[in-house]
mmCIF file of C-alpha atoms in Angstrom:
data_model
loop_
_atom_site.group_PDB
_atom_site.id
_atom_site.type_symbol
_atom_site.label_atom_id
_atom_site.label_comp_id
_atom_site.label_asym_id
_atom_site.label_seq_id
_atom_site.Cartn_x
_atom_site.Cartn_y
_atom_site.Cartn_z
ATOM 1 C CA MET A 4 -25.321 -4.714 19.621
ATOM 2 C CA PRO A 5 -27.283 -1.420 19.790
ATOM 3 C CA THR A 6 -26.653 0.815 16.810
ATOM 4 C CA ASP A 7 -25.166 3.588 18.937
ATOM 5 C CA ALA A 8 -22.619 1.117 20.365
ATOM 6 C CA LEU A 9 -21.180 0.138 16.993
ATOM 7 C CA PRO A 10 -17.691 1.435 16.160
ATOM 8 C CA ALA A 11 -17.719 4.732 14.296
ATOM 9 C CA LEU A 12 -14.284 4.244 12.717
ATOM 10 C CA VAL A 13 -12.922 0.800 11.836
ATOM 11 C CA ALA A 14 -9.509 0.239 10.255
ATOM 12 C CA LEU A 15 -9.084 -2.968 8.260
ATOM 13 C CA ALA A 16 -5.555 -3.732 7.092
ATOM 14 C CA GLY A 17 -3.892 -6.745 5.555
ATOM 15 C CA PRO A 18 -1.366 -7.896 2.994
ATOM 16 C CA THR A 19 -2.198 -7.867 -0.675
ATOM 17 C CA ALA A 20 -4.623 -10.611 -1.782
ATOM 18 C CA SER A 21 -5.728 -11.314 1.798
ATOM 19 C CA GLY A 22 -9.386 -10.579 1.028
ATOM 20 C CA LYS A 23 -9.558 -7.236 2.827
ATOM 21 C CA SER A 24 -11.380 -5.410 0.013
ATOM 22 C CA ALA A 25 -14.207 -7.959 -0.056
ATOM 23 C CA ALA A 26 -14.396 -7.998 3.744
ATOM 24 C CA ALA A 27 -14.416 -4.204 3.901
ATOM 25 C CA LEU A 28 -17.295 -4.069 1.427
ATOM 26 C CA VAL A 29 -19.478 -6.406 3.484
ATOM 27 C CA LEU A 30 -18.478 -4.720 6.746
ATOM 28 C CA ALA A 31 -19.290 -1.259 5.386
ATOM 29 C CA GLU A 32 -22.705 -2.465 4.215
ATOM 30 C CA ARG A 33 -23.517 -3.916 7.637
ATOM 31 C CA LEU A 34 -22.345 -0.776 9.426
ATOM 32 C CA ALA A 35 -24.016 1.564 6.909
ATOM 33 C CA ALA A 36 -20.524 3.025 6.534
ATOM 34 C CA GLU A 37 -18.445 4.451 3.699
ATOM 35 C CA ILE A 38 -14.986 3.183 2.740
ATOM 36 C CA VAL A 39 -11.852 5.322 2.709
ATOM 37 C CA SER A 40 -9.154 3.569 0.694
ATOM 38 C CA VAL A 41 -5.713 3.289 2.306
ATOM 39 C CA ASP A 42 -3.892 2.266 -0.861
ATOM 40 C CA SER A 43 -1.148 4.189 -2.648
ATOM 41 C CA ALA A 44 -1.948 2.691 -6.076
ATOM 42 C CA LEU A 45 -5.738 3.074 -6.057
ATOM 43 C CA VAL A 46 -5.374 6.857 -6.029
ATOM 44 C CA TYR A 47 -4.262 6.795 -9.694
ATOM 45 C CA ARG A 48 -6.641 7.023 -12.618
ATOM 46 C CA GLY A 49 -6.180 4.571 -15.484
ATOM 47 C CA MET A 50 -4.540 1.967 -13.263
ATOM 48 C CA ASP A 51 -7.489 -0.346 -12.763
ATOM 49 C CA ILE A 52 -6.553 -3.918 -13.624
ATOM 50 C CA GLY A 53 -3.133 -4.092 -11.995
ATOM 51 C CA THR A 54 -4.400 -2.533 -8.761
ATOM 52 C CA ALA A 55 -7.479 -4.774 -8.457
ATOM 53 C CA LYS A 56 -9.456 -1.552 -8.141
ATOM 54 C CA PRO A 57 -13.022 -1.929 -6.824
ATOM 55 C CA THR A 58 -15.466 -2.301 -9.701
ATOM 56 C CA ALA A 59 -18.154 0.222 -10.573
ATOM 57 C CA ALA A 60 -20.734 -2.168 -9.124
ATOM 58 C CA GLU A 61 -18.844 -2.439 -5.832
ATOM 59 C CA ARG A 62 -18.463 1.314 -5.621
ATOM 60 C CA ALA A 63 -22.187 1.655 -6.259
ATOM 61 C CA ARG A 64 -22.919 -0.674 -3.332
ATOM 62 C CA VAL A 65 -20.764 1.359 -0.920
ATOM 63 C CA PRO A 66 -19.284 4.828 -1.528
ATOM 64 C CA HIS A 67 -15.478 4.707 -1.751
ATOM 65 C CA HIS A 68 -13.113 7.633 -1.193
ATOM 66 C CA LEU A 69 -9.513 8.385 -2.262
ATOM 67 C CA ILE A 70 -9.784 6.324 -5.437
ATOM 68 C CA ASP A 71 -9.024 7.857 -8.867
ATOM 69 C CA ILE A 72 -7.979 11.201 -7.396
ATOM 70 C CA ARG A 73 -4.604 11.593 -9.140
ATOM 71 C CA ASP A 74 -3.173 11.269 -12.628
ATOM 72 C CA PRO A 75 -0.316 8.740 -12.697
ATOM 73 C CA ALA A 76 2.099 11.554 -13.548
ATOM 74 C CA GLN A 77 1.331 13.261 -10.212
ATOM 75 C CA PRO A 78 3.015 11.832 -7.091
ATOM 76 C CA TYR A 79 0.883 11.530 -3.963
ATOM 77 C CA SER A 80 2.584 11.596 -0.564
ATOM 78 C CA ALA A 81 1.720 10.012 2.753
ATOM 79 C CA ALA A 82 1.307 13.492 4.218
ATOM 80 C CA GLU A 83 -1.215 14.378 1.507
ATOM 81 C CA PHE A 84 -3.059 11.144 2.173
ATOM 82 C CA ALA A 85 -3.240 11.831 5.920
ATOM 83 C CA ALA A 86 -4.627 15.319 5.340
ATOM 84 C CA ASP A 87 -7.139 14.143 2.732
ATOM 85 C CA ALA A 88 -8.277 11.133 4.747
ATOM 86 C CA GLN A 89 -8.690 13.181 7.907
ATOM 87 C CA ALA A 90 -10.839 15.742 6.069
ATOM 88 C CA ILE A 91 -13.020 13.030 4.541
ATOM 89 C CA VAL A 92 -13.480 11.196 7.839
ATOM 90 C CA GLN A 93 -14.366 14.419 9.634
ATOM 91 C CA ASP A 94 -16.926 15.266 6.960
ATOM 92 C CA LEU A 95 -18.471 11.787 7.063
ATOM 93 C CA ARG A 96 -18.648 11.771 10.850
ATOM 94 C CA ALA A 97 -20.216 15.235 10.848
ATOM 95 C CA ARG A 98 -22.946 13.780 8.637
ATOM 96 C CA GLY A 99 -23.456 10.862 10.992
ATOM 97 C CA LYS A 100 -21.751 8.271 8.777
ATOM 98 C CA ARG A 101 -19.523 5.478 10.012
ATOM 99 C CA VAL A 102 -16.191 4.901 8.269
ATOM 100 C CA VAL A 103 -14.163 1.848 7.273
ATOM 101 C CA LEU A 104 -10.503 2.590 6.470
ATOM 102 C CA ALA A 105 -9.334 -0.317 4.328
ATOM 103 C CA GLY A 106 -6.081 -1.028 2.541
ATOM 104 C CA GLY A 107 -2.537 -2.284 2.667
ATOM 105 C CA THR A 108 -0.306 0.795 2.355
ATOM 106 C CA MET A 109 1.236 0.679 5.795
ATOM 107 C CA LEU A 110 2.974 4.058 5.559
ATOM 108 C CA TYR A 111 -0.464 5.613 5.036
ATOM 109 C CA PHE A 112 -1.804 3.958 8.183
ATOM 110 C CA LYS A 113 1.285 5.155 10.054
ATOM 111 C CA ALA A 114 0.809 8.723 8.812
ATOM 112 C CA LEU A 115 -2.832 8.692 9.838
ATOM 113 C CA PHE A 116 -2.560 7.063 13.254
ATOM 114 C CA GLU A 117 0.977 7.874 14.403
ATOM 115 C CA GLY A 118 1.851 11.093 12.608
ATOM 116 C CA LEU A 119 4.878 11.794 10.415
ATOM 117 C CA ALA A 120 8.342 12.928 11.384
ATOM 118 C CA ALA A 121 9.827 16.168 10.108
ATOM 119 C CA MET A 122 12.178 14.907 7.404
ATOM 120 C CA PRO A 123 15.402 16.481 6.078
ATOM 121 C CA ALA A 124 15.041 18.364 2.818
ATOM 122 C CA ALA A 125 16.167 16.707 -0.406
ATOM 123 C CA ASP A 126 19.829 17.142 -1.306
ATOM 124 C CA PRO A 127 20.207 17.108 -5.125
ATOM 125 C CA ALA A 128 23.975 16.590 -5.003
ATOM 126 C CA LEU A 129 23.740 13.607 -2.672
ATOM 127 C CA ARG A 130 20.886 12.185 -4.706
ATOM 128 C CA ALA A 131 22.900 12.442 -7.909
ATOM 129 C CA ALA A 132 25.895 10.763 -6.275
ATOM 130 C CA ILE A 133 23.742 7.853 -5.074
ATOM 131 C CA GLU A 134 22.225 7.450 -8.537
ATOM 132 C CA ALA A 135 25.732 7.351 -10.028
ATOM 133 C CA GLU A 136 26.732 4.621 -7.573
ATOM 134 C CA ALA A 137 23.619 2.631 -8.410
ATOM 135 C CA ALA A 138 24.333 2.897 -12.124
ATOM 136 C CA ILE A 139 27.628 1.088 -11.509
ATOM 137 C CA ALA A 140 26.883 -1.288 -8.644
ATOM 138 C CA GLY A 141 23.116 -1.760 -8.953
ATOM 139 C CA TRP A 142 20.378 -1.012 -6.436
ATOM 140 C CA PRO A 143 20.705 -4.357 -4.603
ATOM 141 C CA ALA A 144 24.271 -3.378 -3.690
ATOM 142 C CA LEU A 145 23.053 -0.048 -2.342
ATOM 143 C CA HIS A 146 20.319 -1.871 -0.478
ATOM 144 C CA ALA A 147 23.067 -3.919 1.174
ATOM 145 C CA GLN A 148 24.821 -0.655 2.120
ATOM 146 C CA LEU A 149 21.579 0.596 3.626
ATOM 147 C CA ALA A 150 21.226 -2.605 5.655
ATOM 148 C CA GLN A 151 24.546 -1.801 7.338
ATOM 149 C CA VAL A 152 23.532 1.704 8.469
ATOM 150 C CA ASP A 153 19.742 1.411 8.758
ATOM 151 C CA PRO A 154 18.694 -2.248 9.043
ATOM 152 C CA VAL A 155 15.154 -1.302 10.116
ATOM 153 C CA THR A 156 14.450 0.607 6.897
ATOM 154 C CA ALA A 157 16.300 -1.901 4.725
ATOM 155 C CA ALA A 158 14.178 -4.743 6.097
ATOM 156 C CA ARG A 159 10.986 -3.173 4.757
ATOM 157 C CA LEU A 160 12.361 -2.283 1.299
ATOM 158 C CA ALA A 161 12.801 -4.506 -1.719
ATOM 159 C CA PRO A 162 16.394 -4.655 -3.044
ATOM 160 C CA ASN A 163 15.340 -2.889 -6.257
ATOM 161 C CA ASP A 164 13.167 -0.185 -4.648
ATOM 162 C CA ALA A 165 15.376 2.538 -6.076
ATOM 163 C CA GLN A 166 13.324 5.528 -4.978
ATOM 164 C CA ARG A 167 13.114 4.570 -1.304
ATOM 165 C CA ILE A 168 16.649 3.166 -1.043
ATOM 166 C CA GLN A 169 17.970 6.393 -2.517
ATOM 167 C CA ARG A 170 16.002 8.511 -0.059
ATOM 168 C CA ALA A 171 17.058 6.441 2.947
ATOM 169 C CA LEU A 172 20.750 6.631 2.005
ATOM 170 C CA GLU A 173 20.398 10.347 1.273
ATOM 171 C CA VAL A 174 18.960 10.996 4.748
ATOM 172 C CA PHE A 175 21.707 8.976 6.435
ATOM 173 C CA ARG A 176 24.533 10.614 4.510
ATOM 174 C CA ALA A 177 23.109 14.093 5.081
ATOM 175 C CA THR A 178 22.418 13.742 8.796
ATOM 176 C CA GLY A 179 24.338 10.731 10.088
ATOM 177 C CA GLU A 180 21.043 9.351 11.388
ATOM 178 C CA PRO A 181 19.057 6.474 9.887
ATOM 179 C CA LEU A 182 15.714 7.235 8.298
ATOM 180 C CA SER A 183 14.083 4.859 10.786
ATOM 181 C CA SER A 184 15.084 7.151 13.654
ATOM 182 C CA PHE A 185 13.128 10.005 12.087
ATOM 183 C CA HIS A 186 10.114 7.752 11.635
ATOM 184 C CA ALA A 187 10.368 6.671 15.264
ATOM 185 C CA ARG A 188 9.981 10.204 16.588
ATOM 186 C CA ALA A 189 6.911 11.484 14.816
ATOM 187 C CA THR A 190 6.431 15.230 15.274
ATOM 188 C CA ALA A 191 3.152 15.691 13.445
ATOM 189 C CA ALA A 192 0.209 14.906 15.685
ATOM 190 C CA PRO A 193 -1.693 11.758 14.727
ATOM 191 C CA ALA A 194 -4.725 12.688 12.691
ATOM 192 C CA LEU A 195 -7.146 9.998 13.815
ATOM 193 C CA ARG A 196 -7.753 7.175 16.260
ATOM 194 C CA ALA A 197 -9.647 4.061 15.185
ATOM 195 C CA ASP A 198 -12.268 2.565 17.465
ATOM 196 C CA LEU A 199 -11.247 -0.855 16.165
ATOM 197 C CA PHE A 200 -8.148 -1.937 14.203
ATOM 198 C CA LEU A 201 -8.675 -5.277 12.465
ATOM 199 C CA THR A 202 -5.956 -7.073 10.515
ATOM 200 C CA LEU A 203 -6.376 -9.978 8.115
ATOM 201 C CA GLU A 204 -3.319 -12.214 8.519
ATOM 202 C CA PRO A 205 -3.076 -15.747 7.105
ATOM 203 C CA GLY A 206 -1.823 -18.525 9.310
ATOM 204 C CA ASP A 207 -0.637 -20.434 6.249
ATOM 205 C CA ARG A 208 1.717 -18.411 4.048
ATOM 206 C CA ALA A 209 1.177 -20.896 1.181
ATOM 207 C CA TRP A 210 -2.506 -19.918 1.138
ATOM 208 C CA LEU A 211 -1.565 -16.291 0.546
ATOM 209 C CA HIS A 212 0.985 -17.212 -2.124
ATOM 210 C CA GLU A 213 -1.669 -19.170 -4.003
ATOM 211 C CA ARG A 214 -4.066 -16.220 -3.782
ATOM 212 C CA ILE A 215 -1.379 -13.873 -5.101
ATOM 213 C CA ALA A 216 -0.716 -16.160 -8.082
ATOM 214 C CA GLN A 217 -4.422 -16.528 -8.838
ATOM 215 C CA ARG A 218 -4.971 -12.789 -8.718
ATOM 216 C CA PHE A 219 -2.015 -12.064 -10.981
ATOM 217 C CA ASP A 220 -3.305 -14.620 -13.488
ATOM 218 C CA THR A 221 -6.719 -12.945 -13.377
ATOM 219 C CA MET A 222 -5.110 -9.573 -14.049
ATOM 220 C CA LEU A 223 -3.159 -10.895 -17.022
ATOM 221 C CA ALA A 224 -6.304 -12.488 -18.455
ATOM 222 C CA ALA A 225 -8.171 -9.199 -18.015
ATOM 223 C CA GLY A 226 -5.638 -7.304 -20.148
ATOM 224 C CA PHE A 227 -3.106 -6.011 -17.640
ATOM 225 C CA LEU A 228 -0.286 -5.806 -20.187
ATOM 226 C CA ASP A 229 -2.513 -3.799 -22.524
ATOM 227 C CA GLU A 230 -3.260 -1.442 -19.631
ATOM 228 C CA VAL A 231 0.477 -0.887 -19.132
ATOM 229 C CA ARG A 232 0.977 -0.428 -22.878
ATOM 230 C CA ALA A 233 -1.671 2.296 -22.853
ATOM 231 C CA LEU A 234 0.042 4.053 -19.960
ATOM 232 C CA ARG A 235 3.397 3.886 -21.761
ATOM 233 C CA ALA A 236 1.818 5.235 -24.951
ATOM 234 C CA ARG A 237 0.903 8.485 -23.193
ATOM 235 C CA GLY A 238 4.539 9.545 -23.427
ATOM 236 C CA ASP A 239 4.622 11.503 -20.165
ATOM 237 C CA LEU A 240 5.095 8.605 -17.760
ATOM 238 C CA HIS A 241 8.355 6.898 -16.811
ATOM 239 C CA PRO A 242 9.380 4.043 -14.499
ATOM 240 C CA ALA A 243 10.791 6.344 -11.802
ATOM 241 C CA LEU A 244 7.347 7.728 -10.976
ATOM 242 C CA PRO A 245 5.740 6.314 -7.806
ATOM 243 C CA SER A 246 2.713 5.197 -9.807
ATOM 244 C CA MET A 247 4.787 3.174 -12.240
ATOM 245 C CA ARG A 248 6.839 1.658 -9.433
ATOM 246 C CA SER A 249 3.732 -0.081 -8.114
ATOM 247 C CA VAL A 250 4.098 -3.846 -7.910
ATOM 248 C CA GLY A 251 3.241 -5.454 -11.229
ATOM 249 C CA TYR A 252 3.440 -2.228 -13.214
ATOM 250 C CA ARG A 253 7.177 -1.957 -12.680
ATOM 251 C CA GLN A 254 7.777 -5.544 -13.840
ATOM 252 C CA ALA A 255 5.507 -5.117 -16.873
ATOM 253 C CA TRP A 256 7.155 -1.819 -17.831
ATOM 254 C CA GLU A 257 10.635 -3.340 -17.634
ATOM 255 C CA ALA A 258 9.574 -6.289 -19.787
ATOM 256 C CA LEU A 259 8.035 -4.001 -22.385
ATOM 257 C CA ASP A 260 11.317 -2.079 -22.359
ATOM 258 C CA GLY A 261 13.065 -5.350 -23.243
ATOM 259 C CA ALA A 262 14.859 -5.741 -19.917
ATOM 260 C CA PHE A 263 13.646 -9.327 -19.737
ATOM 261 C CA PRO A 264 11.320 -11.593 -21.762
ATOM 262 C CA LEU A 265 7.646 -10.681 -21.766
ATOM 263 C CA ASP A 266 6.670 -14.203 -20.790
ATOM 264 C CA SER A 267 8.493 -13.763 -17.469
ATOM 265 C CA VAL A 268 6.202 -10.937 -16.299
ATOM 266 C CA ARG A 269 3.991 -13.425 -14.482
ATOM 267 C CA GLU A 270 6.854 -15.001 -12.532
ATOM 268 C CA ARG A 271 8.492 -11.677 -11.689
ATOM 269 C CA GLY A 272 5.218 -9.982 -10.824
ATOM 270 C CA ILE A 273 4.166 -12.781 -8.484
ATOM 271 C CA ALA A 274 7.592 -12.790 -6.802
ATOM 272 C CA ALA A 275 7.471 -9.020 -6.272
ATOM 273 C CA THR A 276 3.942 -9.259 -4.867
ATOM 274 C CA ARG A 277 5.041 -11.965 -2.420
ATOM 275 C CA GLN A 278 7.865 -9.695 -1.239
ATOM 276 C CA LEU A 279 5.381 -6.870 -0.756
ATOM 277 C CA ALA A 280 3.066 -9.131 1.260
ATOM 278 C CA LYS A 281 5.973 -10.203 3.473
ATOM 279 C CA ARG A 282 6.822 -6.571 4.253
ATOM 280 C CA GLN A 283 3.172 -5.784 4.959
ATOM 281 C CA LEU A 284 2.890 -8.690 7.389
ATOM 282 C CA THR A 285 6.077 -7.645 9.158
ATOM 283 C CA TRP A 286 4.614 -4.202 9.725
ATOM 284 C CA LEU A 287 1.291 -5.562 10.936
ATOM 285 C CA ARG A 288 2.929 -7.885 13.442
ATOM 286 C CA GLY A 289 4.637 -4.892 14.993
ATOM 287 C CA LEU A 290 1.268 -3.412 15.967
ATOM 288 C CA ARG A 291 0.104 -3.817 19.541
ATOM 289 C CA ASP A 292 -3.506 -2.670 19.420
ATOM 290 C CA ARG A 293 -4.834 -4.868 16.662
ATOM 291 C CA THR A 294 -7.432 -7.597 16.491
ATOM 292 C CA VAL A 295 -6.117 -10.380 14.256
ATOM 293 C CA ILE A 296 -8.515 -12.217 11.962
ATOM 294 C CA ALA A 297 -7.292 -15.396 10.245
ATOM 295 C CA ALA A 298 -7.491 -14.428 6.585
ATOM 296 C CA ASP A 299 -7.325 -18.072 5.514
ATOM 297 C CA ALA A 300 -10.225 -19.153 7.719
ATOM 298 C CA PRO A 301 -13.300 -20.227 5.698
ATOM 299 C CA ASP A 302 -15.425 -17.805 7.726
ATOM 300 C CA ALA A 303 -12.952 -14.885 7.710
ATOM 301 C CA VAL A 304 -15.578 -12.335 6.658
ATOM 302 C CA ASP A 305 -17.969 -13.516 9.371
ATOM 303 C CA ARG A 306 -15.172 -13.149 11.920
ATOM 304 C CA VAL A 307 -14.606 -9.566 10.770
ATOM 305 C CA LEU A 308 -18.297 -8.827 11.211
ATOM 306 C CA ARG A 309 -18.415 -10.379 14.671
ATOM 307 C CA ALA A 310 -15.331 -8.427 15.770
ATOM 308 C CA ALA A 311 -17.074 -5.216 14.706
ATOM 309 C CA GLY A 312 -20.216 -6.156 16.590
ATOM 310 C CA VAL A 313 -22.497 -6.744 13.619
ATOM 311 C CA ALA A 314 -24.246 -10.048 13.057
ATOM 312 C CA ALA A 315 -22.503 -12.432 10.686
#
């Protein structure tokens, strides 16, 4: 394909452990592009092992953006991501660079390509009341409540995702409308439009589960628990922060707090990662304008390259 016919902006999404980071690296090299990370955990400094952050060598091969831009004590919203990503893409395009948007944080993709709805302001009294209920009944019980009034939102949340369950119930109780209805009527104009939206989706769920287990074992062997210990030792972080609620970190933090045996971190972390992957796949399958690549195909990376019009 002639160089001027190649896509200027490619989005590559997929569930965790689907191989999208490796595919994005090769694709960006072939396109002479730069990578903009679409990942809510990679933004945080000091969270390297548990996020499978691209290595220094990989980042030397292809410039990466929106990695290591926040301290873990500083929350980073989808709206901030959309604004930052749009500015970076505009700058890269102005300099004649192609862009690969790669990651698995689906709310970030939604913010970038569909816009965000104007949300009700936080209500401290309602929030406190929901926290008090959760302290007695537990977050899974409140998740069940949410499923009754907002099944769409509940379906994409884990039963222990306290922060998001709390917010969804708060919005419903304050307005009488489910959070999903606000998401459905985005008022902020979409920031960008991709020339090509590729998704890596495995045909065999067992393949993905095996990859998740292998990656978690690799993280543990690389010192993941020591990484979490170092974050805890700072003294200014706590498990309610978005950074520390990332999959794996939350389970490790709870074990180090004594909530359950340390030797169960692997089992709990893998289970939580599988739940995350299931939610990611559900979101992806709701997309209409996507080109699906079989993540479990032996030539998955070659298929990504061919879809983008560059020789495999």
